[in-house]
mmCIF file of C-alpha atoms and ligand atoms in Angstrom:
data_model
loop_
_atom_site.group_PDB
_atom_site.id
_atom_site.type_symbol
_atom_site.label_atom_id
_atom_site.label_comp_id
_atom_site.label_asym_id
_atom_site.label_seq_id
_atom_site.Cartn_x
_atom_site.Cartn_y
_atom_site.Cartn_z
ATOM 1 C CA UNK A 1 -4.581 17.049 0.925
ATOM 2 C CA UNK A 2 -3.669 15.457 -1.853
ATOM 3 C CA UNK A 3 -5.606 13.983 -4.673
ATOM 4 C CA UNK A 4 -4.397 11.820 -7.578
ATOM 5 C CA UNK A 5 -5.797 10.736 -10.931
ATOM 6 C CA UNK A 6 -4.669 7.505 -11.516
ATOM 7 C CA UNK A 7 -5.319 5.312 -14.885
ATOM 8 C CA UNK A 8 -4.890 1.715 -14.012
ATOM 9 C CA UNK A 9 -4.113 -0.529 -17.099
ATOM 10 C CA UNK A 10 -3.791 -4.006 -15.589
ATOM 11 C CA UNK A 11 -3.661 -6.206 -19.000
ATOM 12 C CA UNK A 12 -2.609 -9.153 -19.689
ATOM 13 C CA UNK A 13 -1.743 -12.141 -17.481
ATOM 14 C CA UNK A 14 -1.152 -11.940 -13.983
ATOM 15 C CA UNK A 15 -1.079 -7.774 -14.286
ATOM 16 C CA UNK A 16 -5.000 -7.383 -13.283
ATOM 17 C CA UNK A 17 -4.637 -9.341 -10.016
ATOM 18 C CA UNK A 18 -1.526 -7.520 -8.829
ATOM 19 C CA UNK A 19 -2.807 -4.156 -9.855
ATOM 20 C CA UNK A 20 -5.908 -4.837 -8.071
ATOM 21 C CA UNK A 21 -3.706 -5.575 -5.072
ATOM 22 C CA UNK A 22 -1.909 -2.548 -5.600
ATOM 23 C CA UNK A 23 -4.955 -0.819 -5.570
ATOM 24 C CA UNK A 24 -6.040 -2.204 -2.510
ATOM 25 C CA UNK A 25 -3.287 -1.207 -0.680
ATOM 26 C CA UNK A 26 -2.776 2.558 -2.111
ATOM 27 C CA UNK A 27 -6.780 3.084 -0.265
ATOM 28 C CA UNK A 28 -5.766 1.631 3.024
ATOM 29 C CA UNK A 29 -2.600 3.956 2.537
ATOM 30 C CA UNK A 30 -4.715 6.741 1.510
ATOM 31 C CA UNK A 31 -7.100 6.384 4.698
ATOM 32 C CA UNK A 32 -4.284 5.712 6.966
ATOM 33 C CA UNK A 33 -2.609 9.278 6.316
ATOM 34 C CA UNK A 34 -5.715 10.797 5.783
ATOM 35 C CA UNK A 35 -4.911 13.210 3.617
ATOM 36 C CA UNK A 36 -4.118 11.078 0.834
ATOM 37 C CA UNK A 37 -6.897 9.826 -2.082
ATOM 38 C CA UNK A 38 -6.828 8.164 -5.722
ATOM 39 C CA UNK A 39 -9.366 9.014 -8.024
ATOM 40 C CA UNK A 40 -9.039 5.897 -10.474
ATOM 41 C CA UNK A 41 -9.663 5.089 -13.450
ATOM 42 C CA UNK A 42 -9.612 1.693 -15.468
ATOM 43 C CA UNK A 43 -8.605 0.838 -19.285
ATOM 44 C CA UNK A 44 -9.132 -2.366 -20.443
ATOM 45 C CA UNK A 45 -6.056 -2.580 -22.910
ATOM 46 C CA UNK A 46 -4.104 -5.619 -23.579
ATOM 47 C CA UNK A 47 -3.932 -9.001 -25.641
ATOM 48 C CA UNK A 48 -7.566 -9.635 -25.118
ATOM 49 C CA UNK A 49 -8.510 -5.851 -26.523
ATOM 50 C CA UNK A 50 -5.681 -6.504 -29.238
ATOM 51 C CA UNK A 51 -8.058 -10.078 -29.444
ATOM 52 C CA UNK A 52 -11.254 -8.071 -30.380
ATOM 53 C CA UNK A 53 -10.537 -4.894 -31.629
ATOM 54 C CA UNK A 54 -6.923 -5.479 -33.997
ATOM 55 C CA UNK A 55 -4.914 -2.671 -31.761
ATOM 56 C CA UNK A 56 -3.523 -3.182 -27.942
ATOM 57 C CA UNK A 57 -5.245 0.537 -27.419
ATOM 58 C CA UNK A 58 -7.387 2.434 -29.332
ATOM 59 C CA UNK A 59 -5.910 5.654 -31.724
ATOM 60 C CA UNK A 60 -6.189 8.223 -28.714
ATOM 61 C CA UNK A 61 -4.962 6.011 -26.060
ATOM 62 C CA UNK A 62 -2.336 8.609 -25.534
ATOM 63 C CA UNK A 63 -4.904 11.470 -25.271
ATOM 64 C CA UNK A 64 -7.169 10.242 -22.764
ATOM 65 C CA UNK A 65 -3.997 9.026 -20.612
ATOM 66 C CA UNK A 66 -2.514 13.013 -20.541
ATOM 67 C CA UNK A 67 -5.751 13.533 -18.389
ATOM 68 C CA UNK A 68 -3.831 11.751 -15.839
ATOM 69 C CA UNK A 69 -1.103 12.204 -13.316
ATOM 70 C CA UNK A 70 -0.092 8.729 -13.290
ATOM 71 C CA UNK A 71 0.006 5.575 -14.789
ATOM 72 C CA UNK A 72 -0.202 2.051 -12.859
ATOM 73 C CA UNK A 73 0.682 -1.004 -15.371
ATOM 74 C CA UNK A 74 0.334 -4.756 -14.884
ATOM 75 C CA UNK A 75 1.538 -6.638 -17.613
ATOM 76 C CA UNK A 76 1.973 -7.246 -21.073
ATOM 77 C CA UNK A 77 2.116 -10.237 -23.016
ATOM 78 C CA UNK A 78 -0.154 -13.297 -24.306
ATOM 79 C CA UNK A 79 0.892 -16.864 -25.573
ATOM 80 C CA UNK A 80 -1.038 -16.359 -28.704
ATOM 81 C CA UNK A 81 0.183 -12.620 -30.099
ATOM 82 C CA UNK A 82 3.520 -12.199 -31.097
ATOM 83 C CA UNK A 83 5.446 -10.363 -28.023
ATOM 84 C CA UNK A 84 6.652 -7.491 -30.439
ATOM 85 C CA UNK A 85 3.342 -6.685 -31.303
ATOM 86 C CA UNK A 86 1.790 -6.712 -27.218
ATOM 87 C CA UNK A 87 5.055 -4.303 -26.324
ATOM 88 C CA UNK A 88 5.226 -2.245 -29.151
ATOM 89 C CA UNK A 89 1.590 -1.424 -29.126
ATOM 90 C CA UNK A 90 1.009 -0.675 -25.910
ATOM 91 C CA UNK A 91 3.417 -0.361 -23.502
ATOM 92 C CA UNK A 92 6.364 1.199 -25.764
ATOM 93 C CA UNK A 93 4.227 3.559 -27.206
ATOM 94 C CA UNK A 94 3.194 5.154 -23.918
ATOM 95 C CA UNK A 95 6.686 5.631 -22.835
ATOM 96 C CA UNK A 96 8.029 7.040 -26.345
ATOM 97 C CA UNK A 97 4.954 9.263 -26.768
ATOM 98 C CA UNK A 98 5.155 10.463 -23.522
ATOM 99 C CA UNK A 99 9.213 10.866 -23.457
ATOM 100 C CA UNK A 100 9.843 8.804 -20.495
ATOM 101 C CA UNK A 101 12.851 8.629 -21.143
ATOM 102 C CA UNK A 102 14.694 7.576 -17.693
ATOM 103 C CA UNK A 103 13.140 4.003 -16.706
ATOM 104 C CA UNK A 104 14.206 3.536 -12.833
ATOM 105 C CA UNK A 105 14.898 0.390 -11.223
ATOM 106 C CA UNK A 106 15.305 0.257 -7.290
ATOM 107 C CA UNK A 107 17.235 -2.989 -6.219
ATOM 108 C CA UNK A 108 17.622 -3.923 -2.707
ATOM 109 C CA UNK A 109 17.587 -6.909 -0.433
ATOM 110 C CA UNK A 110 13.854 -6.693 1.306
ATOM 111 C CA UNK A 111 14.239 -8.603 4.740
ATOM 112 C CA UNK A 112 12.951 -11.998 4.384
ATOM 113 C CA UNK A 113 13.926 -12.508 0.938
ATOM 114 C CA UNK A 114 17.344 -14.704 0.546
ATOM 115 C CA UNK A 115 19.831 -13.339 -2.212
ATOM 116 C CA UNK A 116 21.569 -16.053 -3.927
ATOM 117 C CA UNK A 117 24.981 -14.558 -2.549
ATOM 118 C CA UNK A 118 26.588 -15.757 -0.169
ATOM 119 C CA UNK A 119 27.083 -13.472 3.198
ATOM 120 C CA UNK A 120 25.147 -10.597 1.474
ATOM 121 C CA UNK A 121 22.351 -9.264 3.398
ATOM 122 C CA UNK A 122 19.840 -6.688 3.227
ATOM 123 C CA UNK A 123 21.506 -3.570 3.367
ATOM 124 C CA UNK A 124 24.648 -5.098 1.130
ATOM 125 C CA UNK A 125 23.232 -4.314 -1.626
ATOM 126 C CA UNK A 126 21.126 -1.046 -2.136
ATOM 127 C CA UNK A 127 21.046 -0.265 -5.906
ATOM 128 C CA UNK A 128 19.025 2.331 -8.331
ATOM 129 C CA UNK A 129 20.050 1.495 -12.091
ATOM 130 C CA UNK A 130 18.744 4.178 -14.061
ATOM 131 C CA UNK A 131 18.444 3.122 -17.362
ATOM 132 C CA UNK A 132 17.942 4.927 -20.733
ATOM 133 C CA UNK A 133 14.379 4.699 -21.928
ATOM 134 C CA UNK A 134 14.057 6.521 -25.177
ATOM 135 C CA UNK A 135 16.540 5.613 -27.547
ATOM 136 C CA UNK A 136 19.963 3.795 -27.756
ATOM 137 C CA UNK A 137 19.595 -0.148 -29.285
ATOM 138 C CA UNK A 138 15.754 0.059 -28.804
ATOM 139 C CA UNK A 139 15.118 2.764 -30.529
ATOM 140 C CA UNK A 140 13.419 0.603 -33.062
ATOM 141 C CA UNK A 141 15.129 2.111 -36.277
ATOM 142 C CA UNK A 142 16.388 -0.498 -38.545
ATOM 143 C CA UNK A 143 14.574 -2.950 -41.430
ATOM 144 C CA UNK A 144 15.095 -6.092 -43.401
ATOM 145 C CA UNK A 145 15.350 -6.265 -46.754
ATOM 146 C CA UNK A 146 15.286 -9.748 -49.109
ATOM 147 C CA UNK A 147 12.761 -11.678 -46.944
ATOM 148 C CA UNK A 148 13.436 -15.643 -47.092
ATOM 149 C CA UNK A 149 15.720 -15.140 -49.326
ATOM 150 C CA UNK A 150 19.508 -16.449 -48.712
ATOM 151 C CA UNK A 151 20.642 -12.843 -49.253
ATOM 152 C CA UNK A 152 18.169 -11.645 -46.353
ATOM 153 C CA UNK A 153 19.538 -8.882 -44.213
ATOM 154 C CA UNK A 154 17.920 -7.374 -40.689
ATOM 155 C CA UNK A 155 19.511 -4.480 -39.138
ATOM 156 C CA UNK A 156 19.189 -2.748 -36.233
ATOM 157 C CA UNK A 157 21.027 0.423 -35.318
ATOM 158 C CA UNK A 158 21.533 1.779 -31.947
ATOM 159 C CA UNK A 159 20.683 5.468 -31.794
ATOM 160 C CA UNK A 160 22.373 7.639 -29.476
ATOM 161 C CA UNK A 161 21.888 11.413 -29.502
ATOM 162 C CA UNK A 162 24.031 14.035 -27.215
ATOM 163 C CA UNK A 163 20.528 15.282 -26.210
ATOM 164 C CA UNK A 164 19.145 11.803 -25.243
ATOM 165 C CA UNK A 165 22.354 11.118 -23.711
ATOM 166 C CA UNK A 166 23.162 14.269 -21.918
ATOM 167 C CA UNK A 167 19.426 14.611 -20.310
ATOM 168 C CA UNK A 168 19.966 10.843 -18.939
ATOM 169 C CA UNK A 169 23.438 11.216 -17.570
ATOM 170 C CA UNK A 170 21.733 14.442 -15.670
ATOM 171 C CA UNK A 171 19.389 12.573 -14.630
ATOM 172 C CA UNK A 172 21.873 9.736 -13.299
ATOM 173 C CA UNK A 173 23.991 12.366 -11.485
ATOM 174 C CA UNK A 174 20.938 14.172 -9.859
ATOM 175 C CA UNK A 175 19.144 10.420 -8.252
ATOM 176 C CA UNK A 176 23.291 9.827 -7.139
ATOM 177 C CA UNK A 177 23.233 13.403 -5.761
ATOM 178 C CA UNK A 178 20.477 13.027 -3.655
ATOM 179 C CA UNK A 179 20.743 9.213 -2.347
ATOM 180 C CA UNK A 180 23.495 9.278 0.576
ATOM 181 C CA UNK A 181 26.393 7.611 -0.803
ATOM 182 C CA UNK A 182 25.879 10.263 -3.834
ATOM 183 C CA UNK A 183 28.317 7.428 -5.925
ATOM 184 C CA UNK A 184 27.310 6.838 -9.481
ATOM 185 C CA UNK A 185 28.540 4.236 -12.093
ATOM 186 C CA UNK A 186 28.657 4.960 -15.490
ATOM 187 C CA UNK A 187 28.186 1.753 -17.682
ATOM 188 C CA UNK A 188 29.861 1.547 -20.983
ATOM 189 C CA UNK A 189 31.341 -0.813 -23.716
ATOM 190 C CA UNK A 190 33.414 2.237 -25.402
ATOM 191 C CA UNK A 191 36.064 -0.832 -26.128
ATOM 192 C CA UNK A 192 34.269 -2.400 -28.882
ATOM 193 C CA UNK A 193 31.762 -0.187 -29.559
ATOM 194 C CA UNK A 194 33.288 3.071 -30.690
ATOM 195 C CA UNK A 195 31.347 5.474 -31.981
ATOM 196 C CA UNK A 196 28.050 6.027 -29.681
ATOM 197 C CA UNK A 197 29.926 4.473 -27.159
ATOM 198 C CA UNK A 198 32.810 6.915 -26.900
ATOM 199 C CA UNK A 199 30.483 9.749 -27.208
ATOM 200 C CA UNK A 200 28.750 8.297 -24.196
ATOM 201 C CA UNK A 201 31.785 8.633 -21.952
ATOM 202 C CA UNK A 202 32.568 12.249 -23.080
ATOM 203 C CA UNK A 203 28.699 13.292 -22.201
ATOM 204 C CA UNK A 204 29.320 11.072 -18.698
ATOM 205 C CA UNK A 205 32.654 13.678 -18.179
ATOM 206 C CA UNK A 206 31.008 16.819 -19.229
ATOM 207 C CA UNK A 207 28.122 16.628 -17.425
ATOM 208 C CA UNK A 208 30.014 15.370 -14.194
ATOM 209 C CA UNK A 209 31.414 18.406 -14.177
ATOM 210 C CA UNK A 210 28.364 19.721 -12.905
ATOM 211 C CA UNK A 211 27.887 17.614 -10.248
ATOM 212 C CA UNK A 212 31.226 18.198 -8.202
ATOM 213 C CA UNK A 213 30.118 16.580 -5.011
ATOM 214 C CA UNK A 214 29.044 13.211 -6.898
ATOM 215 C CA UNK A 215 31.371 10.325 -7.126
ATOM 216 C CA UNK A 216 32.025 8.765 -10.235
ATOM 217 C CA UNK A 217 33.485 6.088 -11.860
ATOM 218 C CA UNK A 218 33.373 4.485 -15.431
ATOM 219 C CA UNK A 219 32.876 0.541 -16.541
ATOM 220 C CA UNK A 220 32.987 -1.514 -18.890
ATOM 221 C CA UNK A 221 28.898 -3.680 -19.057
ATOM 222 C CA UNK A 222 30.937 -6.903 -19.287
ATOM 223 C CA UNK A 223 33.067 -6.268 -16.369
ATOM 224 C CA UNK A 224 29.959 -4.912 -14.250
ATOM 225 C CA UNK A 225 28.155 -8.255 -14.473
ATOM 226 C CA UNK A 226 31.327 -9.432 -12.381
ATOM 227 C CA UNK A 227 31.190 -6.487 -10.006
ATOM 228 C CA UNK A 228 27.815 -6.802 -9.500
ATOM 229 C CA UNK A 229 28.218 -10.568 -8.126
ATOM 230 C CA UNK A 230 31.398 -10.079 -6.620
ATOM 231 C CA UNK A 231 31.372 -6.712 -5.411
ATOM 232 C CA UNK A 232 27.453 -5.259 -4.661
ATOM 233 C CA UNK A 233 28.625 -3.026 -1.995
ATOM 234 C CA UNK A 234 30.883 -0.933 -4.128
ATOM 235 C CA UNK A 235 27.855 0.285 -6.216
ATOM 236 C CA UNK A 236 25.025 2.766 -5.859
ATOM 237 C CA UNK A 237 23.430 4.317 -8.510
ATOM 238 C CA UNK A 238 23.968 2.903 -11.875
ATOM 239 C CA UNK A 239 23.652 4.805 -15.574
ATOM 240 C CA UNK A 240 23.364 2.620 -18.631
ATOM 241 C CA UNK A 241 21.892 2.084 -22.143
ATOM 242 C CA UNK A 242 18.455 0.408 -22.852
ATOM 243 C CA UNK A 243 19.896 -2.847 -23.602
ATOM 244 C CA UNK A 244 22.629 -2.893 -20.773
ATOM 245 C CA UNK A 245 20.937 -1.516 -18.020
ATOM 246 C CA UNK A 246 17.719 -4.503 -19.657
ATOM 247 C CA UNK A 247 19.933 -6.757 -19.217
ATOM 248 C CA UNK A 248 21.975 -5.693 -15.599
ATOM 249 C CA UNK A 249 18.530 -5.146 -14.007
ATOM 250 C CA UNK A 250 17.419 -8.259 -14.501
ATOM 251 C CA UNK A 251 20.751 -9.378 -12.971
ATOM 252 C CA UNK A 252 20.311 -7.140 -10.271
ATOM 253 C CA UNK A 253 16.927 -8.724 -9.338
ATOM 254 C CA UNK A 254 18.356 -11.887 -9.310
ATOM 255 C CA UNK A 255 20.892 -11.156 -6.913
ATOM 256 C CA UNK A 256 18.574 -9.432 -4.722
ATOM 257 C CA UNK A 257 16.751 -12.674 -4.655
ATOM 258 C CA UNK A 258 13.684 -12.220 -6.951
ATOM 259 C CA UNK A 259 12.781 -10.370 -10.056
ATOM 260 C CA UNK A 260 9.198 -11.315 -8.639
ATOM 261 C CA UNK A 261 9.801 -7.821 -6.099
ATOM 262 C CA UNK A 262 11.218 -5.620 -9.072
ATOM 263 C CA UNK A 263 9.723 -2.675 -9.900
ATOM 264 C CA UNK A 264 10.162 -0.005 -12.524
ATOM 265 C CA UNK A 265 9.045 3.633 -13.190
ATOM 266 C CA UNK A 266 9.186 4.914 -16.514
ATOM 267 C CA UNK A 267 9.986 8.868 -15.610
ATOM 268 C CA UNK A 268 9.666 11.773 -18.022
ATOM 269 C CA UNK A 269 11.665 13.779 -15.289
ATOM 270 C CA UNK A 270 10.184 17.200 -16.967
ATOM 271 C CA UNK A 271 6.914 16.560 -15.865
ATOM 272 C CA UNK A 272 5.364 17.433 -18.935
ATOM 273 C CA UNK A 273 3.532 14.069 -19.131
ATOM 274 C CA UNK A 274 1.815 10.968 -16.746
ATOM 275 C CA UNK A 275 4.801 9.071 -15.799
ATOM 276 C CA UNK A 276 4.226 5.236 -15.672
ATOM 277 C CA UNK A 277 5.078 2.612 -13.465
ATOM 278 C CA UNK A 278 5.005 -1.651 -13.017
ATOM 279 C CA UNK A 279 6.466 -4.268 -11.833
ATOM 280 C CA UNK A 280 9.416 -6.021 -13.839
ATOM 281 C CA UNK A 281 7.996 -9.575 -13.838
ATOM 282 C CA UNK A 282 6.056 -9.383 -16.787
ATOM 283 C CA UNK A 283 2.474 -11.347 -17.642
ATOM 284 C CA UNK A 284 3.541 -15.132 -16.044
ATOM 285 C CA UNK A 285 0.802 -16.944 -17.762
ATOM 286 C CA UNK A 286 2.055 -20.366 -15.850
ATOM 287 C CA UNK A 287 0.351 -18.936 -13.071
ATOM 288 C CA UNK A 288 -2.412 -16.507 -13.884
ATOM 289 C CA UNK A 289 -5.723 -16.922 -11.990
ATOM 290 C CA UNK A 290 -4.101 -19.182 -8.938
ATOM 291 C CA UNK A 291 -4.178 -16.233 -7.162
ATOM 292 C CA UNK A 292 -0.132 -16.820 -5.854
ATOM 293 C CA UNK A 293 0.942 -13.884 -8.131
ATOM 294 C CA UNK A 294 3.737 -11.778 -5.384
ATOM 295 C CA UNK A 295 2.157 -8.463 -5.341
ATOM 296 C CA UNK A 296 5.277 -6.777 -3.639
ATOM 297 C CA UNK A 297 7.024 -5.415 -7.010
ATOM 298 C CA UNK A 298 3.728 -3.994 -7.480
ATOM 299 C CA UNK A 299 3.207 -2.162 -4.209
ATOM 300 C CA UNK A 300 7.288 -1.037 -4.635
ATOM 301 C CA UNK A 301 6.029 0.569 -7.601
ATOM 302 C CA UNK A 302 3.242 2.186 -5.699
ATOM 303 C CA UNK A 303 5.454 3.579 -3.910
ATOM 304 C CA UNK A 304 7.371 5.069 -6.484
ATOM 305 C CA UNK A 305 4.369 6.423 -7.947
ATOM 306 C CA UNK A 306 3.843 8.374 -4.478
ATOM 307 C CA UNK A 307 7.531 9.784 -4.438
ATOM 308 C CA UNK A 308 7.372 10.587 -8.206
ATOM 309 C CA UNK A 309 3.598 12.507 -7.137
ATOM 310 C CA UNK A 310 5.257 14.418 -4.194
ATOM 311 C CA UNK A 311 4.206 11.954 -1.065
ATOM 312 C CA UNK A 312 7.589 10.208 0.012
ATOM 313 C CA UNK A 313 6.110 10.294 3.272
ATOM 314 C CA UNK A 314 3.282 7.654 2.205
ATOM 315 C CA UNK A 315 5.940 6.237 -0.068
ATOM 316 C CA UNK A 316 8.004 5.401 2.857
ATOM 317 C CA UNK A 317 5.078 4.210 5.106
ATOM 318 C CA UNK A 318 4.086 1.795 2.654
ATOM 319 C CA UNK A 319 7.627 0.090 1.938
ATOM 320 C CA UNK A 320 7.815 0.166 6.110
ATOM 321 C CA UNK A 321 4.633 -2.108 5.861
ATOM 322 C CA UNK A 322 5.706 -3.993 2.616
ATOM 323 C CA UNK A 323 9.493 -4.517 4.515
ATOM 324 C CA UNK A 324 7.842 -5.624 7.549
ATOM 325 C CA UNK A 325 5.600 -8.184 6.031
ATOM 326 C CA UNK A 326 7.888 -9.931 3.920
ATOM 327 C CA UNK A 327 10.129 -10.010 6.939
ATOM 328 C CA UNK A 328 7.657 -11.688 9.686
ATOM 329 C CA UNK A 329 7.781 -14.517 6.217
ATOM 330 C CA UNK A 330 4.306 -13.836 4.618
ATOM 331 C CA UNK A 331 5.373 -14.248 1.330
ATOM 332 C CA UNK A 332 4.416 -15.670 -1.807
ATOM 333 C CA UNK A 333 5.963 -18.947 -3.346
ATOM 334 C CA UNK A 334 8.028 -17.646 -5.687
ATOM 335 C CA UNK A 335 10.549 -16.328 -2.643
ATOM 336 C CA UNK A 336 9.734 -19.876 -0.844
ATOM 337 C CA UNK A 337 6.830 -18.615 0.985
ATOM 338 C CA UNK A 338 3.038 -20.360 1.346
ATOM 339 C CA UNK A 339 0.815 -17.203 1.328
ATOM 340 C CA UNK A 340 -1.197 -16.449 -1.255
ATOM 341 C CA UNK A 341 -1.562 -12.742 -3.220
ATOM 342 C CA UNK A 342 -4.899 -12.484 -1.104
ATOM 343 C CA UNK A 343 -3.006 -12.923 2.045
ATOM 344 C CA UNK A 344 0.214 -10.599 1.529
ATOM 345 C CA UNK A 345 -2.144 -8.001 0.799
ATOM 346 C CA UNK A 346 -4.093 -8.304 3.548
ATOM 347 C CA UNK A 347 -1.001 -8.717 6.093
ATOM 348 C CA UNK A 348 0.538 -4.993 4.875
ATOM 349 C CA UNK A 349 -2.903 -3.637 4.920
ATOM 350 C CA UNK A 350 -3.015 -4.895 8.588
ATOM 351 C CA UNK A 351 0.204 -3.359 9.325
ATOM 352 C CA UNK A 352 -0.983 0.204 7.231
ATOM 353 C CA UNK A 353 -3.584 0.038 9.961
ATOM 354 C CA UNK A 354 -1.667 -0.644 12.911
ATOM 355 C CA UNK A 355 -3.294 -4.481 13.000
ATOM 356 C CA UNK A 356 -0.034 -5.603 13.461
ATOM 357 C CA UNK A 357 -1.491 -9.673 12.732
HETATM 358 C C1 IPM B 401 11.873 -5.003 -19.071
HETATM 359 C C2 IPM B 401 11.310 -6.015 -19.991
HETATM 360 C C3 IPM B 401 11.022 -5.370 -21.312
HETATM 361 C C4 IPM B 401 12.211 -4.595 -21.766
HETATM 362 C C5 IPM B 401 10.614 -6.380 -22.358
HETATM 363 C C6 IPM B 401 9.230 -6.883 -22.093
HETATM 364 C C7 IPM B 401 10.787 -5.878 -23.750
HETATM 365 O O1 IPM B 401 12.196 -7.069 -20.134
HETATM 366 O O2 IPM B 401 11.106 -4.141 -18.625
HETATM 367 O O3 IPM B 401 13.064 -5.046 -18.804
HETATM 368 O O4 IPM B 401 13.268 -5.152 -21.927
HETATM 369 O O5 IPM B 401 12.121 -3.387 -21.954
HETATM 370 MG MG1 MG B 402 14.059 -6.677 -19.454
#
């Protein structure tokens, strides 16, 4: 039997009404395998909390979220705050102060959802990119100095430590080790970038060493974008910096026909702390409240939140349903369907119970 402690911080945007979706189905899921329950709770953080009280969270935000064992995020992000003040006061903060510092991103074709390439089909392209979460050109540590002035300077240094590096590039090797393939790509721009770049590639070497049965090969971010497009079936699990692996994901969800499915798990792999996890898409004010919002990068992230906790086997139950749903063509518009959030929700629910409808 298990039992979870969830914190639910829905937010801004469209994040409550896929969360609540989310929620929805993780009970179904619970009473379907019957040993399976959520004990949730919800925080009201966000834009309209920044709105009344000056802070996206309050001072021990962190605190009460340790009490956890996971975190389930909507969105951040308002048309009327700054977006540097919504992410760093909120979401960021969660994942630096609780050191979740490998940020996973599952990419695949779901059946019923058209990629953008032509002849590639689900199965053709079956992707994790594991991205660095902790440091590297997000690490936040740079300034400006001579405001307005013509002599104004902004900076903003990419950090790369062997520890931070070495600890993701494990990481990396261990999700390769254990998918099938067990092939892992190690993104890089150690061409014009030569310094925490080159160091980077040594870390990639050493620690491949301990990983004899993985496959490995090295590549340059620029020439990935092309690989990517031309090539999907050639990859498998993918290593890069913050801001490559920000900017390939997206990519990646493109290709696989909708960053409207992505989801993302922000891991601290030591299990010292909650581990988070959300869908890509982000707030999507132009549609908040019509109740159209696609729930399924949500529920993929449910499910990651079950393999992180232990249950694969309700993981893999639920994506079954999720699969099977968006392949009979109950989907939302964004992915050219007509159902609404309401009704996707209710059609995997249906097929959780065995209502196949
Ligand atoms: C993502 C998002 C965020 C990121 C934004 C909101 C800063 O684009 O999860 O990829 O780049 O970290
Ligand atoms: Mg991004």
């Amino acid at each position: 039997m298990s039992n979870f402690k969830i914190a639910a911080i829905p937010a801004d945007g469209i994040g409550p009404e896929v969360i609540s979706a989310g929620l929805d189905v993780l009970k179904a899921l619970g009473k379907v395998m019957g040993d399976l329950s959520f004990d949730v709770t919800h925080f009201d953080w966000g834009s309209d909390y920044y709105k009344t009280h000056g802070v996206m969270m309050p001072e021990d935000g962190l605190d009460e979220l340790k009490k956890f064992d996971a975190i389930f995020f909507g969105a951040v992000g308002a048309p009327d705050v700054p977006d540097h003040i919504t992410l760093w006061g909120l979401r960021l903060p969660i994942c630096q102060g609780f050191d979740q510092y490998a940020n996973v991103r599952p990419t695949r074709i779901i059946p019923g959802i058209q990629s953008p390439l032509r002849h590639v089909e689900t199965g053709d392209l079956d992707w994790v990119i594991i991205r660095e979460n902790s440091e590297g050109e997000y690490a936040g540590s740079g300034g400006r100095a001579h405001r307005g002035m013509p002599e104004e300077v902004g900076t903003e240094v990419a950090i790369f430590t062997r520890a931070g590096v070495t600890r993701i590039m494990r990481y990396a090797f261990k999700i390769a080790q254990s998918r099938p393939r067990k092939l892992l790509t190690v993104v890089t721009k150690s061409n014009a970038q030569r310094h925490g770049m080159v160091m980077w590639d040594e870390i990639a070497a050493e620690v491949a060493a301990e990983f004899p049965d993985v496959t490995w090969d090295k590549i340059l971010v620029d020439a990935m974008t092309v690989r990517m497009t031309l090539d999907p079936q050639s990859l498998d699990t993918i290593v890069a910096t913050n801001l490559h692996a920000d900017i390939l994901s997206d990519l990646a969800g493109a290709l696989a026909g909708s960053i409207g499915v992505a989801p993302t798990a922000n891991i601290d792999p030591e299990g010292r702390f909650p581990s988070m996890f959300e869908p890509i898409h982000g707030s999507a004010f132009d549609i908040t409240g019509q109740g159209i919002a696609n729930p399924v990068a949500t529920f993929w992230t449910a499910a990651q939140m079950l393999d992180h906790l232990g249950r694969g086997d309700a993981a893999n139950r639920l994506m079954t349903a999720v699969e099977a749903v968006c392949g009979a063509g109950v989907t939302t518009p964004d992915v050219g369907g007509t159902a609404t959030t309401k009704e996707v929700t209710d059609a995997v629910i249906a097929h959780l119970e065995g209502r196949n409808s």
